[in-house]
Amino acid sequence: MSPSMPPNSQKRKIIIFSDFDGTIFMQDTGHILFDSFGCGAEERNKLDEQIKTGERSFRDVSEEMWGSLNVPFDDGFVVMEKSLEIDPGFREFHQYCIENGFPFNVISAGLKPVLRRVLDTFLGEKEASSIDIVANDAIIDGSSWKPVWRHDNELGHDKALSVNEARARAQLECLPDEMPLIVFIGDGVSDLAAAREADVLFARRGLRLEEYCLEHKIAYTPFDTFADIKREIEAISREDQHKTGGVGKPVRYNPRANMWRRISSKEAVPTLMAAATPSKEEKMFLWPETFTELKPQATIQEAEEPVTTAA
C-alpha cells in the first residue's frame, strides 16, 4: 500500500463526492425496500418504464414507489442489512480521505435517513459521522414513508446544483491562488449531471455511466473498486501541479469544469453556477434499475477509447 500524503500537503483542496446505490454499495437500497415491502419488482419495472419513456418525471414516480412502502423503518432495515454488500475497497479509501483531510460527501437521489443508518451500521457511527450526506429527507410515520425533496423540480434532488453549491463554498475557503478540485464517483446516468460539474470523474467499470461516457465521449476514469480510486487520488495529490496521473496515465479532466482552474481570484468566482439540466435521453436513465446491470464485457471492449483531455 502506498504511504499516505501528510494532511494538507497538497496545494489544491480536493473534495470528493460519491453516489451511494451501486457505487459505495453494490445493491440499491430503494429496490430492496420496494421489492420486499412495497410495489414489488414487477410494478417497479413498469414505473421505471414510465420514466424512460418520459411519461412521468423521476420525482413523481419515485414518490409513488416510496409511498407504496408499508413497513416500519427498523423492519425494513433488517432486510437491507442482509442484502447490501459494500465495495471491498471503500473502508480503506474513506480512511485515506480522513487521514489526508479530503472531505468525502455522499450525493444521492435516495433518502438521507436510510443512507445514514446504512453507513452507521457498516462503517460504525464514529467513522460514518465524517461523511456528509447530500440527499432527500423523509417523513417516516409508523409504516408510512414520504420523501421530503431537496429541490423543487422534476428530479427532487438536482445533483449538479448540489455539487456547484459545494464548489462555491469551498472556493470561499481557499486562498486567492488556490482552486478546489471536485471529484465525482458514480455508476449510472442519474449521476451524469453532477459528473459534468466535477473536475475528475470516476465511473464504475461495465455499468451504464461508463457506457454513456464512451458513447458520448465524456472524459472519465474507470474503476472496479475504491482501491483503484485511491491510487488515482494519491497520484493527483502528489502531481496535481503537473496535471498527470499515476502509473504513466494522464488524469482525465473534465474540460467543462476546467474553467474553474483558469480563474485566478475569488472575486472572479460566481457564488453559484447554473446547474446542468439533464437531456431527455439522460432522463430516460434516471432510475438505477437501468444502469446497475452489468453490460457484456464485449460491449465495453469494442467501444472506442475514452476521451482524455489535458487540464
Short mmCIF file of C-alpha atoms in Angstrom, two decimals:
data_model
loop_
_atom_site.label_atom_id
_atom_site.label_comp_id
_atom_site.label_asym_id
_atom_site.label_seq_id
_atom_site.Cartn_x
_atom_site.Cartn_y
_atom_site.Cartn_z
CA MET A 1 0.00 0.00 0.00
CA SER A 2 1.38 3.43 -0.93
CA PRO A 3 2.09 5.74 2.02
CA SER A 4 -0.47 8.47 2.53
CA MET A 5 0.45 12.08 1.97
CA PRO A 6 0.68 14.19 5.14
CA PRO A 7 -2.56 16.11 5.80
CA ASN A 8 -2.85 19.40 3.91
CA SER A 9 0.42 18.78 1.99
CA GLN A 10 -1.19 19.21 -1.43
CA LYS A 11 -1.83 22.71 -2.78
CA ARG A 12 -5.28 22.10 -4.21
CA LYS A 13 -8.24 21.47 -1.94
CA ILE A 14 -9.64 18.11 -3.04
CA ILE A 15 -13.34 17.49 -2.36
CA ILE A 16 -14.86 14.11 -3.12
CA PHE A 17 -18.48 13.32 -3.95
CA SER A 18 -19.80 9.79 -4.41
CA ASP A 19 -23.09 8.27 -5.40
CA PHE A 20 -24.40 5.67 -2.94
CA ASP A 21 -26.53 2.94 -4.55
CA GLY A 22 -24.48 0.88 -6.99
CA THR A 23 -21.31 2.81 -6.13
CA ILE A 24 -20.42 2.59 -2.43
CA PHE A 25 -22.85 -0.31 -2.09
CA MET A 26 -23.34 -2.79 -4.88
CA GLN A 27 -27.12 -3.03 -4.44
CA ASP A 28 -29.83 -0.36 -4.44
CA THR A 29 -31.43 0.42 -1.06
CA GLY A 30 -34.68 1.59 -2.63
CA HIS A 31 -35.04 -1.51 -4.79
CA ILE A 32 -34.58 -3.77 -1.77
CA LEU A 33 -37.35 -1.98 0.10
CA PHE A 34 -39.76 -1.65 -2.84
CA ASP A 35 -39.41 -5.29 -3.86
CA SER A 36 -39.79 -6.59 -0.31
CA PHE A 37 -42.33 -4.24 1.27
CA GLY A 38 -43.81 -2.06 -1.45
CA CYS A 39 -44.97 -2.16 -5.04
CA GLY A 40 -42.86 -5.24 -5.87
CA ALA A 41 -40.35 -5.83 -8.64
CA GLU A 42 -42.89 -6.21 -11.44
CA GLU A 43 -44.69 -2.95 -10.70
CA ARG A 44 -41.39 -1.17 -10.09
CA ASN A 45 -40.22 -2.17 -13.54
CA LYS A 46 -43.42 -0.74 -15.03
CA LEU A 47 -42.87 2.51 -13.18
CA ASP A 48 -39.26 2.61 -14.35
CA GLU A 49 -40.52 2.34 -17.90
CA GLN A 50 -42.67 5.43 -17.39
CA ILE A 51 -39.54 7.38 -16.51
CA LYS A 52 -37.63 6.03 -19.51
CA THR A 53 -40.38 6.97 -21.94
CA GLY A 54 -40.77 10.43 -20.44
CA GLU A 55 -44.38 9.75 -19.49
CA ARG A 56 -43.72 10.75 -15.88
CA SER A 57 -40.93 12.54 -14.03
CA PHE A 58 -38.38 10.83 -11.82
CA ARG A 59 -39.72 12.66 -8.79
CA ASP A 60 -43.33 11.69 -9.48
CA VAL A 61 -42.54 8.00 -9.96
CA SER A 62 -40.15 7.90 -7.01
CA GLU A 63 -42.77 9.41 -4.74
CA GLU A 64 -45.18 6.65 -5.75
CA MET A 65 -42.57 3.97 -5.08
CA TRP A 66 -41.68 5.29 -1.64
CA GLY A 67 -45.37 5.79 -0.90
CA SER A 68 -46.03 2.12 -1.69
CA LEU A 69 -43.97 1.02 1.32
CA ASN A 70 -45.82 -0.46 4.27
CA VAL A 71 -43.12 -1.33 6.79
CA PRO A 72 -41.62 0.26 9.91
CA PHE A 73 -38.14 1.67 9.37
CA ASP A 74 -36.39 -0.84 11.65
CA ASP A 75 -38.05 -3.84 9.98
CA GLY A 76 -37.12 -2.56 6.55
CA PHE A 77 -33.55 -2.01 7.63
CA VAL A 78 -33.17 -5.62 8.78
CA VAL A 79 -33.72 -6.77 5.20
CA MET A 80 -31.44 -4.08 3.78
CA GLU A 81 -28.62 -5.02 6.14
CA LYS A 82 -28.80 -8.65 5.00
CA SER A 83 -28.95 -7.73 1.31
CA LEU A 84 -26.34 -4.97 0.99
CA GLU A 85 -22.70 -5.51 0.06
CA ILE A 86 -20.18 -2.69 0.47
CA ASP A 87 -17.44 -2.08 -2.10
CA PRO A 88 -14.40 -4.04 -0.85
CA GLY A 89 -12.08 -1.04 -1.13
CA PHE A 90 -14.35 1.60 0.34
CA ARG A 91 -13.35 1.45 4.00
CA GLU A 92 -9.65 1.87 3.23
CA PHE A 93 -10.39 4.67 0.76
CA HIS A 94 -12.56 6.54 3.25
CA GLN A 95 -9.89 6.21 5.94
CA TYR A 96 -7.38 7.62 3.46
CA CYS A 97 -9.66 10.63 2.91
CA ILE A 98 -9.92 11.21 6.66
CA GLU A 99 -6.14 10.99 7.15
CA ASN A 100 -5.47 13.45 4.35
CA GLY A 101 -8.24 15.93 5.10
CA PHE A 102 -10.22 15.30 1.91
CA PRO A 103 -13.92 16.00 2.57
CA PHE A 104 -15.98 12.98 1.49
CA ASN A 105 -19.64 13.51 0.62
CA VAL A 106 -22.39 11.13 -0.39
CA ILE A 107 -24.66 12.67 -3.01
CA SER A 108 -27.79 10.66 -3.72
CA ALA A 109 -31.34 10.69 -5.03
CA GLY A 110 -32.24 8.41 -2.11
CA LEU A 111 -33.43 9.18 1.41
CA LYS A 112 -30.97 10.55 3.95
CA PRO A 113 -32.29 8.58 6.99
CA VAL A 114 -31.82 5.31 5.10
CA LEU A 115 -28.31 6.15 3.90
CA ARG A 116 -27.21 7.38 7.32
CA ARG A 117 -28.40 4.20 9.03
CA VAL A 118 -26.63 2.02 6.46
CA LEU A 119 -23.33 3.90 6.81
CA ASP A 120 -23.52 3.89 10.62
CA THR A 121 -24.05 0.13 10.57
CA PHE A 122 -21.41 -0.85 8.03
CA LEU A 123 -18.69 1.67 9.00
CA GLY A 124 -19.51 2.41 12.63
CA GLU A 125 -21.06 5.66 13.81
CA LYS A 126 -17.74 7.36 14.60
CA GLU A 127 -16.25 6.86 11.15
CA ALA A 128 -19.54 7.43 9.33
CA SER A 129 -20.04 10.76 11.14
CA SER A 130 -17.31 12.31 8.96
CA ILE A 131 -19.39 11.69 5.82
CA ASP A 132 -21.77 14.46 4.82
CA ILE A 133 -24.89 13.08 3.13
CA VAL A 134 -26.47 15.31 0.49
CA ALA A 135 -29.81 13.65 -0.26
CA ASN A 136 -33.56 13.95 0.11
CA ASP A 137 -35.04 13.81 3.59
CA ALA A 138 -38.06 11.72 4.60
CA ILE A 139 -41.02 11.59 6.93
CA ILE A 140 -41.42 8.00 8.18
CA ASP A 141 -44.53 7.67 10.33
CA GLY A 142 -45.02 4.11 11.51
CA SER A 143 -45.21 2.11 8.28
CA SER A 144 -45.77 5.14 6.03
CA TRP A 145 -42.90 6.67 4.02
CA LYS A 146 -42.94 10.10 2.35
CA PRO A 147 -39.91 11.75 0.68
CA VAL A 148 -39.08 15.35 1.50
CA TRP A 149 -37.44 16.53 -1.69
CA ARG A 150 -34.28 18.57 -1.57
CA HIS A 151 -35.17 20.65 -4.62
CA ASP A 152 -38.49 21.73 -6.07
CA ASN A 153 -38.06 20.31 -9.57
CA GLU A 154 -38.82 17.12 -11.50
CA LEU A 155 -35.66 15.44 -10.18
CA GLY A 156 -36.35 16.03 -6.49
CA HIS A 157 -32.61 16.34 -5.93
CA ASP A 158 -30.58 18.21 -8.56
CA LYS A 159 -27.13 16.70 -8.03
CA ALA A 160 -25.46 19.23 -10.30
CA LEU A 161 -26.80 22.08 -8.20
CA SER A 162 -25.55 20.41 -5.01
CA VAL A 163 -22.04 19.94 -6.45
CA ASN A 164 -21.84 23.57 -7.59
CA GLU A 165 -23.02 24.81 -4.20
CA ALA A 166 -20.20 22.82 -2.58
CA ARG A 167 -17.67 24.16 -5.09
CA ALA A 168 -18.68 27.75 -4.35
CA ARG A 169 -18.41 27.19 -0.58
CA ALA A 170 -15.01 25.52 -0.98
CA GLN A 171 -13.75 28.37 -3.12
CA LEU A 172 -14.53 30.86 -0.37
CA GLU A 173 -12.32 28.83 1.99
CA CYS A 174 -9.36 28.79 -0.40
CA LEU A 175 -6.51 31.26 -0.70
CA PRO A 176 -6.59 33.53 -3.77
CA ASP A 177 -4.14 31.29 -5.68
CA GLU A 178 -5.90 28.03 -4.79
CA MET A 179 -8.64 26.22 -6.66
CA PRO A 180 -10.79 23.38 -5.24
CA LEU A 181 -10.66 20.14 -7.21
CA ILE A 182 -14.05 18.42 -7.35
CA VAL A 183 -14.01 14.62 -7.75
CA PHE A 184 -17.20 12.67 -8.52
CA ILE A 185 -17.64 8.89 -8.30
CA GLY A 186 -20.69 7.20 -9.80
CA ASP A 187 -22.14 4.26 -11.67
CA GLY A 188 -25.20 5.42 -13.60
CA VAL A 189 -26.63 8.08 -15.86
CA SER A 190 -28.54 9.62 -12.97
CA ASP A 191 -25.06 10.76 -11.87
CA LEU A 192 -24.30 12.44 -15.18
CA ALA A 193 -25.50 15.96 -14.36
CA ALA A 194 -23.31 16.06 -11.25
CA ALA A 195 -20.44 14.35 -13.06
CA ARG A 196 -20.37 17.12 -15.66
CA GLU A 197 -19.73 19.66 -12.91
CA ALA A 198 -16.77 17.71 -11.49
CA ASP A 199 -13.13 18.19 -12.44
CA VAL A 200 -12.39 14.45 -12.31
CA LEU A 201 -14.99 11.73 -12.92
CA PHE A 202 -14.72 8.08 -11.88
CA ALA A 203 -17.24 5.67 -13.44
CA ARG A 204 -17.68 2.09 -12.23
CA ARG A 205 -16.41 -0.21 -14.98
CA GLY A 206 -19.00 -2.11 -17.01
CA LEU A 207 -22.06 -0.16 -15.85
CA ARG A 208 -24.31 2.34 -17.51
CA LEU A 209 -22.35 5.51 -16.71
CA GLU A 210 -19.19 4.18 -18.32
CA GLU A 211 -21.18 3.06 -21.34
CA TYR A 212 -22.72 6.52 -21.61
CA CYS A 213 -19.32 8.21 -21.30
CA LEU A 214 -17.95 6.03 -24.10
CA GLU A 215 -20.96 6.72 -26.31
CA HIS A 216 -20.82 10.48 -25.80
CA LYS A 217 -17.03 10.97 -25.50
CA ILE A 218 -17.19 12.19 -21.91
CA ALA A 219 -13.81 12.21 -20.13
CA TYR A 220 -13.68 9.76 -17.21
CA THR A 221 -11.53 7.23 -15.35
CA PRO A 222 -12.93 3.69 -14.94
CA PHE A 223 -12.73 1.83 -11.63
CA ASP A 224 -13.53 -1.65 -10.33
CA THR A 225 -13.24 -0.89 -6.61
CA PHE A 226 -12.45 2.13 -4.46
CA ALA A 227 -8.88 0.82 -4.23
CA ASP A 228 -8.46 1.95 -7.86
CA ILE A 229 -9.78 5.40 -6.97
CA LYS A 230 -7.42 5.65 -4.00
CA ARG A 231 -4.41 5.09 -6.25
CA GLU A 232 -5.57 7.78 -8.66
CA ILE A 233 -6.29 10.33 -5.92
CA GLU A 234 -2.85 9.65 -4.42
CA ALA A 235 -1.36 10.44 -7.82
CA ILE A 236 -3.41 13.61 -8.17
CA SER A 237 -2.42 14.84 -4.71
CA ARG A 238 1.28 14.22 -5.48
CA GLU A 239 1.44 15.55 -9.00
CA ASP A 240 -1.56 17.87 -9.32
CA GLN A 241 0.52 20.86 -10.37
CA HIS A 242 1.80 18.82 -13.34
CA LYS A 243 -1.75 17.58 -14.07
CA THR A 244 -0.60 13.99 -14.65
CA GLY A 245 -1.89 10.78 -13.15
CA GLY A 246 -0.23 7.73 -11.66
CA VAL A 247 1.31 4.78 -13.46
CA GLY A 248 2.08 6.84 -16.54
CA LYS A 249 -1.57 7.65 -17.22
CA PRO A 250 -2.92 11.18 -17.58
CA VAL A 251 -5.76 12.05 -15.24
CA ARG A 252 -8.95 12.53 -17.23
CA TYR A 253 -10.11 16.07 -16.50
CA ASN A 254 -13.49 17.46 -17.40
CA PRO A 255 -12.96 20.38 -19.82
CA ARG A 256 -16.26 21.98 -18.83
CA ALA A 257 -15.20 22.16 -15.19
CA ASN A 258 -11.66 23.23 -16.10
CA MET A 259 -12.86 26.82 -16.41
CA TRP A 260 -12.62 26.98 -12.62
CA ARG A 261 -8.89 26.29 -12.74
CA ARG A 262 -8.40 29.26 -15.07
CA ILE A 263 -9.88 31.68 -12.56
CA SER A 264 -7.16 33.43 -10.60
CA SER A 265 -9.07 35.27 -7.88
CA LYS A 266 -12.02 34.79 -5.55
CA GLU A 267 -13.63 37.91 -6.95
CA ALA A 268 -13.95 36.20 -10.33
CA VAL A 269 -15.75 33.17 -8.93
CA PRO A 270 -19.56 33.26 -9.15
CA THR A 271 -21.29 32.25 -5.93
CA LEU A 272 -23.38 29.69 -7.80
CA MET A 273 -23.05 28.24 -11.29
CA ALA A 274 -26.15 27.37 -13.22
CA ALA A 275 -26.86 23.66 -12.83
CA ALA A 276 -26.85 21.46 -15.89
CA THR A 277 -30.25 20.22 -16.93
CA PRO A 278 -30.33 16.56 -17.99
CA SER A 279 -31.33 15.95 -21.59
CA LYS A 280 -34.35 13.84 -22.48
CA GLU A 281 -32.03 10.90 -23.17
CA GLU A 282 -30.38 11.27 -19.76
CA LYS A 283 -33.75 11.40 -18.02
CA MET A 284 -34.55 8.00 -19.53
CA PHE A 285 -31.97 6.50 -17.21
CA LEU A 286 -32.69 8.38 -14.01
CA TRP A 287 -33.75 5.29 -12.03
CA PRO A 288 -30.91 2.88 -11.18
CA GLU A 289 -32.53 -0.34 -12.48
CA THR A 290 -31.44 0.59 -15.97
CA PHE A 291 -27.76 1.08 -15.31
CA THR A 292 -26.82 -1.12 -12.37
CA GLU A 293 -26.99 -4.23 -14.53
CA LEU A 294 -23.57 -5.28 -15.79
CA LYS A 295 -23.13 -4.89 -19.53
CA PRO A 296 -21.46 -7.63 -21.63
CA GLN A 297 -17.69 -7.14 -21.50
CA ALA A 298 -17.52 -7.26 -25.29
CA THR A 299 -19.60 -4.11 -25.45
CA ILE A 300 -17.06 -2.22 -23.39
CA GLN A 301 -14.05 -3.65 -25.21
CA GLU A 302 -15.43 -2.87 -28.63
CA ALA A 303 -16.33 0.71 -27.72
CA GLU A 304 -13.87 3.42 -28.58
CA GLU A 305 -11.32 4.54 -26.01
CA PRO A 306 -12.45 7.18 -23.52
CA VAL A 307 -11.55 10.79 -24.26
CA THR A 308 -8.53 12.11 -22.41
CA THR A 309 -8.38 15.88 -22.00
CA ALA A 310 -5.35 17.58 -20.54
CA ALA A 311 -6.18 20.24 -17.99
#
